[in-house]
Coordinates of N, CA and C in Angstrom, one line a residue:
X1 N -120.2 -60.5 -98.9 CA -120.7 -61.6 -99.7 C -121.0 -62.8 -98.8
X2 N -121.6 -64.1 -99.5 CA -122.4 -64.7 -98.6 C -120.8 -65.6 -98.3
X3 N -121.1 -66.7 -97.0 CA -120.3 -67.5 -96.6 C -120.0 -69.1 -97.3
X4 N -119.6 -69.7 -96.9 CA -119.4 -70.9 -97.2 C -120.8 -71.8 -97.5
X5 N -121.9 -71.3 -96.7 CA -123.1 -72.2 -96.6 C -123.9 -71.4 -97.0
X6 N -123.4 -70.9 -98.3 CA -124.7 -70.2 -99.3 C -125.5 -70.8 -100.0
X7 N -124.7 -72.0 -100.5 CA -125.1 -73.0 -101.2 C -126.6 -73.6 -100.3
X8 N -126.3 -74.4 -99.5 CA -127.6 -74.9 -98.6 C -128.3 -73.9 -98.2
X9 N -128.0 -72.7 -97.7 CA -128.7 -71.8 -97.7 C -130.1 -71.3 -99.0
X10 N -129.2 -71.0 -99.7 CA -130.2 -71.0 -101.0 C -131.3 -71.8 -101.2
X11 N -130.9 -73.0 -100.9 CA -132.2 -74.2 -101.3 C -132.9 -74.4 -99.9
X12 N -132.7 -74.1 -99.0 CA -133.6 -74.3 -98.1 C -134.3 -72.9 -97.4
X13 N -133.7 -72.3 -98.5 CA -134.7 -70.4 -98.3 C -135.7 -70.7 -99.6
X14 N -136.0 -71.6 -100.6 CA -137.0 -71.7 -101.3 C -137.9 -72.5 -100.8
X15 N -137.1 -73.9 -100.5 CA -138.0 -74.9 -99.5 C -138.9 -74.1 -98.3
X16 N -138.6 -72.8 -97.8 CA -139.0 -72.2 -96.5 C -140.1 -71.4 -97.5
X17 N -139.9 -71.1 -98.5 CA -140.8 -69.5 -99.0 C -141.7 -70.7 -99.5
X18 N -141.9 -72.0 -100.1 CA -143.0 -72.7 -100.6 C -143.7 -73.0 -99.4
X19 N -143.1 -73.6 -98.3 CA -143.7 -73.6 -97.5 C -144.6 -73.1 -96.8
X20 N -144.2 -71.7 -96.4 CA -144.6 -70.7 -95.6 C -145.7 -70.2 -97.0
X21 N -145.6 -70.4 -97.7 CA -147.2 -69.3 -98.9 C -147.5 -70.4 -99.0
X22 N -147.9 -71.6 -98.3 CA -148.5 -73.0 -98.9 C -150.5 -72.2 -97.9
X23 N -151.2 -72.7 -98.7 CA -152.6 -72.0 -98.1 C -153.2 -74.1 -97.8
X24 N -153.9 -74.5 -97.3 CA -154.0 -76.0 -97.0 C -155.7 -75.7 -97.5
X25 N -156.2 -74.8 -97.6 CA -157.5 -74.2 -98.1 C -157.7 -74.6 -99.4
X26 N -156.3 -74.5 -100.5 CA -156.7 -73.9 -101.6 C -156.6 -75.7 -102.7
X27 N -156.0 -76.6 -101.5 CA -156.0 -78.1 -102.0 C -156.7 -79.0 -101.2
X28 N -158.2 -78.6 -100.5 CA -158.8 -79.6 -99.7 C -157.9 -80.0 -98.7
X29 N -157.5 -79.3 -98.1 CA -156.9 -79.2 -96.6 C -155.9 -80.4 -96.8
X30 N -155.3 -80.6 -98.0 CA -154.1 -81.7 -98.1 C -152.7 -81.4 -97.2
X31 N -152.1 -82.0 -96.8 CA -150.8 -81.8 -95.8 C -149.9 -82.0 -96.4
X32 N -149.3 -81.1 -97.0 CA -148.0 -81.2 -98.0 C -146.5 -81.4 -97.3
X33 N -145.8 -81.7 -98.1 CA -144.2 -82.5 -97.5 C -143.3 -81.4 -98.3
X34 N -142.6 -80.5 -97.8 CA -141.5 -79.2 -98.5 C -140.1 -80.3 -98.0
X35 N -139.2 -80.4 -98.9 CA -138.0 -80.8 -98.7 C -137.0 -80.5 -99.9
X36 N -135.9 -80.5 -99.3 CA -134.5 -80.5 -99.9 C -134.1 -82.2 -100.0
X37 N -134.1 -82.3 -101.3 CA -133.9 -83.8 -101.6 C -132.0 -84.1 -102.5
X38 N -131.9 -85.4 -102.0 CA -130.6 -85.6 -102.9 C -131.2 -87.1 -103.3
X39 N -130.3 -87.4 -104.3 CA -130.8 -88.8 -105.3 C -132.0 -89.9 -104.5
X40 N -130.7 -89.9 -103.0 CA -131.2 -91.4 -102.8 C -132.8 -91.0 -102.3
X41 N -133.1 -89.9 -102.4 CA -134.7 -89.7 -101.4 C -135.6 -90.2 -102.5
X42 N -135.0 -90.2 -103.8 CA -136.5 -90.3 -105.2 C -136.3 -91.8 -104.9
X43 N -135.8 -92.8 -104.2 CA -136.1 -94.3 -104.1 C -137.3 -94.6 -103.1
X44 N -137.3 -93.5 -102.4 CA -138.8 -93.7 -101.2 C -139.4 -92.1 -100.8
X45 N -139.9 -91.8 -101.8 CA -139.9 -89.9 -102.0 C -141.4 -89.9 -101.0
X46 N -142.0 -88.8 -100.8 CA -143.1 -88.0 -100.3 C -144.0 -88.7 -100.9
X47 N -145.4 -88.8 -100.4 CA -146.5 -88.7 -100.7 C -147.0 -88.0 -101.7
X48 N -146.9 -86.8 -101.1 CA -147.4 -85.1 -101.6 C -146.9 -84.2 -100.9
X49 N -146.4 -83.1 -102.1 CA -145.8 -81.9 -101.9 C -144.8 -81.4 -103.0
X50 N -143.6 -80.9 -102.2 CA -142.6 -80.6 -103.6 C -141.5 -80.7 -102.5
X51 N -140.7 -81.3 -103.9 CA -138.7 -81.5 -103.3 C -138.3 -80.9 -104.5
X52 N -137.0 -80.5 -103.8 CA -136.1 -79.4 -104.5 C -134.8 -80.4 -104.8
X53 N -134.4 -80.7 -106.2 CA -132.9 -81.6 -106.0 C -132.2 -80.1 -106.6
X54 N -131.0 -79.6 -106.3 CA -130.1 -79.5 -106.9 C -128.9 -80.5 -107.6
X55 N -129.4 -79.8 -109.1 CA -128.5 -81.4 -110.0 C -127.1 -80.6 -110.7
X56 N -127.1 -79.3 -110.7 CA -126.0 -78.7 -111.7 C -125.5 -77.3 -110.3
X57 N -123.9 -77.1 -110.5 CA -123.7 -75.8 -110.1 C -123.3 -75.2 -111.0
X58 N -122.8 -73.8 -111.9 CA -122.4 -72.9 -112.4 C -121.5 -72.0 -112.2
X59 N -120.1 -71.7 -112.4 CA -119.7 -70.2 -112.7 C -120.3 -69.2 -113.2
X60 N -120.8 -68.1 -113.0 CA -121.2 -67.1 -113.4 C -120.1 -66.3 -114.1
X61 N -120.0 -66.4 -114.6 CA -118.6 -65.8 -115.2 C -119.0 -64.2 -115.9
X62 N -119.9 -63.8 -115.9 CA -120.4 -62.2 -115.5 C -120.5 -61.9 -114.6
X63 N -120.2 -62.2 -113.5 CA -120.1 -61.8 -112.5 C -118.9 -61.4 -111.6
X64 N -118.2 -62.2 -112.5 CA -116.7 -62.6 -111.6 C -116.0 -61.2 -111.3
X65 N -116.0 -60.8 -110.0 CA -114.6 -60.1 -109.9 C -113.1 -60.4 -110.0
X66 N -112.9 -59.2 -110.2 CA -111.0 -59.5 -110.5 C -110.5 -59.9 -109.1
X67 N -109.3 -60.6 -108.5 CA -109.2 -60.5 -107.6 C -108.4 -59.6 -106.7
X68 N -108.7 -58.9 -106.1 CA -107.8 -57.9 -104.9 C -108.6 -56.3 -105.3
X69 N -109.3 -57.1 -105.9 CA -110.3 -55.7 -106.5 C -110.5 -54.8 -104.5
X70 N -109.9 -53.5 -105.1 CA -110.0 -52.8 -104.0 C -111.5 -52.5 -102.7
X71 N -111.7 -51.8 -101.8 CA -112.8 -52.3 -101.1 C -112.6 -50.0 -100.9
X72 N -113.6 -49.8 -100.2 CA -113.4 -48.3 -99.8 C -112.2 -47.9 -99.2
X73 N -111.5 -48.2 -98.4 CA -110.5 -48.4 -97.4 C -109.2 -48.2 -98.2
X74 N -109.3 -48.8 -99.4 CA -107.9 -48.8 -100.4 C -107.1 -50.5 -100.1
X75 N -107.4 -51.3 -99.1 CA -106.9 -52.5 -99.1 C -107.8 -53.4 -100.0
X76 N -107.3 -54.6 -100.7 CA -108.0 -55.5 -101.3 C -109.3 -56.0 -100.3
X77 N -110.0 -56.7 -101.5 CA -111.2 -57.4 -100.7 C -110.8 -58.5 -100.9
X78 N -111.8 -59.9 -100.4 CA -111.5 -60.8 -100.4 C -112.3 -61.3 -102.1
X79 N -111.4 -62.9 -102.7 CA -112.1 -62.8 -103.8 C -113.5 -63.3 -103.5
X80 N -114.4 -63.3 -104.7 CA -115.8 -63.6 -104.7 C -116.2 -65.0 -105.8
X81 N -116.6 -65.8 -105.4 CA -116.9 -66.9 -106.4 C -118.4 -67.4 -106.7
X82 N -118.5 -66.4 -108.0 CA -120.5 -66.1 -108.7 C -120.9 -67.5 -108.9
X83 N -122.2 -67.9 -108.5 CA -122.6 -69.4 -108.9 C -124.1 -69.4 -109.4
X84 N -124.4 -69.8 -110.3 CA -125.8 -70.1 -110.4 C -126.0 -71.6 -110.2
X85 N -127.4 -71.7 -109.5 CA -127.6 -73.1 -108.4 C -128.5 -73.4 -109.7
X86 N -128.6 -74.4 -110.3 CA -129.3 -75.3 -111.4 C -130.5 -76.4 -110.5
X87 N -131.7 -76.4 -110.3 CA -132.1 -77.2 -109.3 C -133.5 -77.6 -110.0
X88 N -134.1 -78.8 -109.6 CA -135.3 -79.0 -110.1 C -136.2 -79.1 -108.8
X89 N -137.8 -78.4 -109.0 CA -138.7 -78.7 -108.5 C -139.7 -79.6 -108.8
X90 N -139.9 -80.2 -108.1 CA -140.7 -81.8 -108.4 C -142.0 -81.8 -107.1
X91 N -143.2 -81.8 -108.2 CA -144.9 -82.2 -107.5 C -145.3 -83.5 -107.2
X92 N -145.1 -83.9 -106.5 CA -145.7 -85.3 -105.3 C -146.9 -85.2 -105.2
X93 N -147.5 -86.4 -106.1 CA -149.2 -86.2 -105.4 C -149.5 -87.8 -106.0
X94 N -150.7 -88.0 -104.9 CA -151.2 -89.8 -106.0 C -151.9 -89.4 -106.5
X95 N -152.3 -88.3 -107.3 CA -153.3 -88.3 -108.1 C -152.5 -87.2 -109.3
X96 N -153.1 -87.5 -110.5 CA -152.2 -86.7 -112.1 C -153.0 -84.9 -111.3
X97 N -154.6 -84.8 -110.7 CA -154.5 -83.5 -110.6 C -153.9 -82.8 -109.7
X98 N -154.3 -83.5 -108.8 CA -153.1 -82.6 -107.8 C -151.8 -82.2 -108.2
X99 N -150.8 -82.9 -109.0 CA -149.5 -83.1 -109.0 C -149.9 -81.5 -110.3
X100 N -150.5 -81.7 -111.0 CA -150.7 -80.7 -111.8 C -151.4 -79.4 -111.2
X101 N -152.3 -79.2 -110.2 CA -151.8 -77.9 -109.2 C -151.3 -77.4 -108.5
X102 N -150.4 -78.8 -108.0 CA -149.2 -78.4 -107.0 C -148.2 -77.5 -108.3
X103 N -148.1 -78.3 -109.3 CA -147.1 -77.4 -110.4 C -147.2 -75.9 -110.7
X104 N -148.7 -75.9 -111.2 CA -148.9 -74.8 -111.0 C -148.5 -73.4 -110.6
X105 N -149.0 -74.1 -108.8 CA -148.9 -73.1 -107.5 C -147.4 -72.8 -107.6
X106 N -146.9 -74.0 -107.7 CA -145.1 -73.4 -107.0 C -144.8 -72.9 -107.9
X107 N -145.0 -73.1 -109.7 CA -144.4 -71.8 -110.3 C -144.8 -70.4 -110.5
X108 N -146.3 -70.3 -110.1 CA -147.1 -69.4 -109.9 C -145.8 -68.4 -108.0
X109 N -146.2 -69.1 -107.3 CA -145.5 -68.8 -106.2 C -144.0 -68.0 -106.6
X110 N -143.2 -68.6 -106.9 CA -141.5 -68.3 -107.3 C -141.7 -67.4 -107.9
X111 N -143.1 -67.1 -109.2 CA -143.1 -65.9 -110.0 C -143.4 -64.7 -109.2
X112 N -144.2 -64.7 -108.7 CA -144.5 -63.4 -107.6 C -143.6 -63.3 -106.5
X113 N -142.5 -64.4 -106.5 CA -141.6 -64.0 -105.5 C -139.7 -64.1 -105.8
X114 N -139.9 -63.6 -107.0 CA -138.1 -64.1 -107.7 C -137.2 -63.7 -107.0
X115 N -137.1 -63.0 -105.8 CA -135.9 -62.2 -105.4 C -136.0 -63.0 -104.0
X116 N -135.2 -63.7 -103.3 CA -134.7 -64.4 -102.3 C -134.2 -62.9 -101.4
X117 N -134.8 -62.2 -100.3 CA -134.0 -61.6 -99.4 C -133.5 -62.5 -98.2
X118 N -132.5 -61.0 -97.8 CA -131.5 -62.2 -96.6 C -132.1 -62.3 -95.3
X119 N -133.4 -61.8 -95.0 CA -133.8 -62.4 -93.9 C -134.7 -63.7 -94.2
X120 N -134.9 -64.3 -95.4 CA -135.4 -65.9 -95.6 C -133.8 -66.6 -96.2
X121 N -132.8 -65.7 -96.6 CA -132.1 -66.6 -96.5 C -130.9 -66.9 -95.6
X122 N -131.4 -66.1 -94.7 CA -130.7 -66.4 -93.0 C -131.2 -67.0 -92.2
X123 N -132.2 -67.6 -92.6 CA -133.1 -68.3 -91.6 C -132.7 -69.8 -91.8
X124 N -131.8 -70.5 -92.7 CA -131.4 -71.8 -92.5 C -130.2 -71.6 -91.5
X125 N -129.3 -70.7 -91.4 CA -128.3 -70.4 -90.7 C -128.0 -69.0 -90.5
X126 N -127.7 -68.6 -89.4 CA -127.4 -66.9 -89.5 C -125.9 -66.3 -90.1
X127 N -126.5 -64.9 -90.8 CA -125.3 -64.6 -91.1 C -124.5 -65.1 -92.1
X128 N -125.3 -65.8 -93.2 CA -124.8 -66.4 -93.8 C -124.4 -65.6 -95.6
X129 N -125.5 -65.1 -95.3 CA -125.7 -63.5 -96.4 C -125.7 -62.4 -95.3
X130 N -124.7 -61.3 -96.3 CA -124.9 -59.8 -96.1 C -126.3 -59.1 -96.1
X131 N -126.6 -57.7 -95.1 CA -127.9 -57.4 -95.5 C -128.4 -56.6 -96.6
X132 N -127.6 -56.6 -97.5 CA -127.9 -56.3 -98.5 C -127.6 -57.2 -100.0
X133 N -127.4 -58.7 -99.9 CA -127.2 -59.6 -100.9 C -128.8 -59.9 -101.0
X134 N -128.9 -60.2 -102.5 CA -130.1 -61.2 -102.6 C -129.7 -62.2 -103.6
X135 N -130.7 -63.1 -104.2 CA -130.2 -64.5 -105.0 C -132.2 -64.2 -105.9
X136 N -132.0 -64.1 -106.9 CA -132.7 -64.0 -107.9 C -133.1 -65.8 -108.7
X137 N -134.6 -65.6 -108.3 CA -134.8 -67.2 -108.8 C -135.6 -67.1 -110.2
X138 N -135.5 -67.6 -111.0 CA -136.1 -67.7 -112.5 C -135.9 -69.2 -113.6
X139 N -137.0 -69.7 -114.0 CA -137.4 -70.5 -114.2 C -136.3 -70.7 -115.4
X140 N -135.2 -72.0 -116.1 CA -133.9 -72.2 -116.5 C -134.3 -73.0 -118.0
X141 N -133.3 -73.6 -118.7 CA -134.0 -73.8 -120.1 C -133.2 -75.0 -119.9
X142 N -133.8 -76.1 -119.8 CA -133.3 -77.8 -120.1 C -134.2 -78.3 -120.7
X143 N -133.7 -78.9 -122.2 CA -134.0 -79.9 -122.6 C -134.6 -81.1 -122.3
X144 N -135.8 -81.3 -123.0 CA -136.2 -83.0 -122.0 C -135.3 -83.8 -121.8
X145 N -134.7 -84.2 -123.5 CA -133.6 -85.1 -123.1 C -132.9 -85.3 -122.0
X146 N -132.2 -83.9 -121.4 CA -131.6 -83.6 -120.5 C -132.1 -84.1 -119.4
X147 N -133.7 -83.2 -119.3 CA -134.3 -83.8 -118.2 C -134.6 -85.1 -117.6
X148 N -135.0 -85.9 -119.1 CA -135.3 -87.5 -119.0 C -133.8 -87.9 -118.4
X149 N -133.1 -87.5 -119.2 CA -131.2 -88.2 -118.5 C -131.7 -88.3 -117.1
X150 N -131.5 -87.2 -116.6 CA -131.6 -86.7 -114.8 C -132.6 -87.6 -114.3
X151 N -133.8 -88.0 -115.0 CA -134.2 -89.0 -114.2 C -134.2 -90.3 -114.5
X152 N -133.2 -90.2 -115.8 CA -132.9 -92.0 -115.8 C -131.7 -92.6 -115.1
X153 N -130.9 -91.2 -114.5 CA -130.4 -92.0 -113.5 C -130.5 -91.4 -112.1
X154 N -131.3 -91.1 -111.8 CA -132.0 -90.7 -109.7 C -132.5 -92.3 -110.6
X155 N -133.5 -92.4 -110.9 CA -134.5 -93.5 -110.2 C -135.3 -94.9 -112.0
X156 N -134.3 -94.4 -112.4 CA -134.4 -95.6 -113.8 C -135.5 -95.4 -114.2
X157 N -136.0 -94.6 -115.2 CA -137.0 -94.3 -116.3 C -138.4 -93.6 -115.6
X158 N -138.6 -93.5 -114.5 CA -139.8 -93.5 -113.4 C -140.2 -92.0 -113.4
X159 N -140.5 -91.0 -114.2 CA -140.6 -90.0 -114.2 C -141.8 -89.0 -113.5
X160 N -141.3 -88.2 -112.8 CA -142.1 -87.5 -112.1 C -142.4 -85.6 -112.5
X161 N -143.1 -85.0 -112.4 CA -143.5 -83.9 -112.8 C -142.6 -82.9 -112.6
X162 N -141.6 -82.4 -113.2 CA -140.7 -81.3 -112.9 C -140.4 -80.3 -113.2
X163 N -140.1 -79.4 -112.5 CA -139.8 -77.9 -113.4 C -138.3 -77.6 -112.9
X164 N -137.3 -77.0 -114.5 CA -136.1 -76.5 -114.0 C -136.3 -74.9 -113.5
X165 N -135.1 -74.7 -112.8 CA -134.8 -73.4 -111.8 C -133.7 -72.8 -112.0
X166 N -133.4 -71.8 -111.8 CA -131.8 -71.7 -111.8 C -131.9 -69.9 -110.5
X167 N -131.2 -70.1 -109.3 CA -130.8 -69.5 -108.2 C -129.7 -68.9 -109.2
X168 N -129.9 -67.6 -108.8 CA -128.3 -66.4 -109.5 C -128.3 -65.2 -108.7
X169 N -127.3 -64.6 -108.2 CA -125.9 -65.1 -108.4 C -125.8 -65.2 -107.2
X170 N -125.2 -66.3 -106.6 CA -124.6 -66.5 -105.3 C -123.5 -66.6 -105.5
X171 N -122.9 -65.4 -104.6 CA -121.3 -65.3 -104.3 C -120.8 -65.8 -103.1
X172 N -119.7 -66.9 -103.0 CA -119.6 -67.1 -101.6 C -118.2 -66.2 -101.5
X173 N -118.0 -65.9 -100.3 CA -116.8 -64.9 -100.4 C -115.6 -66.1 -99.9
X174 N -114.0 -65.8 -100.5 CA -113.0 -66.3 -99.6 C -112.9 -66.0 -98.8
X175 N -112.3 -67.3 -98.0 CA -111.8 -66.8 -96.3 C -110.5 -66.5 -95.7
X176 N -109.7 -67.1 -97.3 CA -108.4 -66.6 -97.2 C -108.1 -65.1 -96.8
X177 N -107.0 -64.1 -96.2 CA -106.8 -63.6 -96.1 C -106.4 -62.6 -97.1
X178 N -107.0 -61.3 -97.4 CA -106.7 -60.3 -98.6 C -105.2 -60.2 -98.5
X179 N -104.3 -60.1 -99.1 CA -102.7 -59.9 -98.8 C -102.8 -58.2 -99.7
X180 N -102.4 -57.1 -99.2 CA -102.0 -55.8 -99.9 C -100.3 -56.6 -100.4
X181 N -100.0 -55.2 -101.6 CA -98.6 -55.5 -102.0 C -98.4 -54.4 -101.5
X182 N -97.0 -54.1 -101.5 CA -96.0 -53.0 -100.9 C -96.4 -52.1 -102.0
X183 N -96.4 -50.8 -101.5 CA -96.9 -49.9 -102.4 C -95.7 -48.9 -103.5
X184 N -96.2 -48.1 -104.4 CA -94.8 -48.6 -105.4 C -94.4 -46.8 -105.0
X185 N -92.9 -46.9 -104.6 CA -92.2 -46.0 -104.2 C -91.7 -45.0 -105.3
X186 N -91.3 -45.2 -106.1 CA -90.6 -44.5 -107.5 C -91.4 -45.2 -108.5
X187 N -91.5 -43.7 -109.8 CA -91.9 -44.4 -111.2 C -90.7 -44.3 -111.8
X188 N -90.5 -44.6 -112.9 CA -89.9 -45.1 -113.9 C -90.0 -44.7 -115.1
X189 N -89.6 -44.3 -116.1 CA -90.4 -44.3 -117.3 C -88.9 -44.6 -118.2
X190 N -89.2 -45.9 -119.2 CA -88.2 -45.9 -120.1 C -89.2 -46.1 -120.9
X191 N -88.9 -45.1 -121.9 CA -89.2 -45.2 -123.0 C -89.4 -45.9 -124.4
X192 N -88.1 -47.7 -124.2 CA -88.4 -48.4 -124.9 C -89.2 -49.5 -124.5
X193 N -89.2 -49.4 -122.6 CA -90.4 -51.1 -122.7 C -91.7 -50.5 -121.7
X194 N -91.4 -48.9 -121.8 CA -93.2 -48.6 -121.3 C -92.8 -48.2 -120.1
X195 N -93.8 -47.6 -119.4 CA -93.4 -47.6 -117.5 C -93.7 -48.5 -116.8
X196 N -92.8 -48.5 -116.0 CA -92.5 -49.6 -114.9 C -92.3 -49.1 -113.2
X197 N -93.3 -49.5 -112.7 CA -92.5 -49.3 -111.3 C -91.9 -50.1 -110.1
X198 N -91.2 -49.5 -109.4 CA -89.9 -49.9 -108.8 C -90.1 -49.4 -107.5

């Protein structure tokens, strides 16, 4: 399961796939800005392009393994902690049409590309995902309200073109050490409080 820096990982393996399928052909050779944004960037944001904020994290709580849940070997594994990443994409442009093809494109893009593999999402850091983990991206259900909230407080009423996201499931794995228990030597069986072993 993935590491500690799954989290950043994730958002800057979407930042990298908008990027990288960006054509400069298909918007009059415009020079677009891909970033990973946190609040304080919406006070002096991009020109043109798209930023990614992550504003919400998630328990996945269908996902969750039990912990000590066994591995092939018969020792425990380490536990696993499922997360869905909650994030908004936002179109940068001085003009209402562009900002409305950039929208377009990037959800058009994410559609034809929902499944995050781990060589785009090893490429912010190595090793960070297994080679066989992926992170599943699909468009999330927020309320304007909600939405308006989120941007009445990044940048006080100033609203810019956004679409929600939601990244699933990223597991980061613990680093704690699996502990086995001693293995159970005799059973037991009393018949008034059930079996027990000893």
């Amino acid at each position: 399961m993935a590491t500690l820096s799954a989290i950043a990982a994730t958002s800057e393996a979407i930042i990298r796939l908008l990027r990288s399928s960006y054509d400069p052909t298909q918007f009059n050779n415009a020079s677009l800005d891909f970033q990973v944004y946190v609040a304080n960037d919406f006070l002096n944001p991009m020109d043109e392009g798209v930023s990614l904020l992550l504003y919400r994290i998630f328990q996945d709580g269908t996902s969750r393994t039990p912990p000590g849940r066994l591995q092939p070997n018969g020792q425990p594994g380490p536990t696993k902690l499922p997360l869905e990443l909650h994030f908004l994409l936002t179109a940068w442009a001085k003009t209402a049409s562009l900002q409305h093809e950039l929208a377009g494109w990037m959800m058009r893009t994410l559609e034809d590309n929902p499944i995050l593999y781990p060589g785009l999402l090893n490429s912010y850091k190595p090793d960070v995902f297994y080679p066989e983990e992926t992170v599943e991206i699909g468009l999330a259900q927020l309320s304007t309200e909600d939405l308006f909230d989120i941007w009445d407080v990044i940048i006080r009423h100033v609203y810019q073109l956004s679409v929600p996201y939601v990244a699933r499931v990223v597991r980061i794995e613990s680093t704690l050490p699996a502990v086995a228990g001693a293995q159970v030597q005799t059973r037991l069986m009393d018949y008034r409080n059930g079996l027990v072993g000893s």
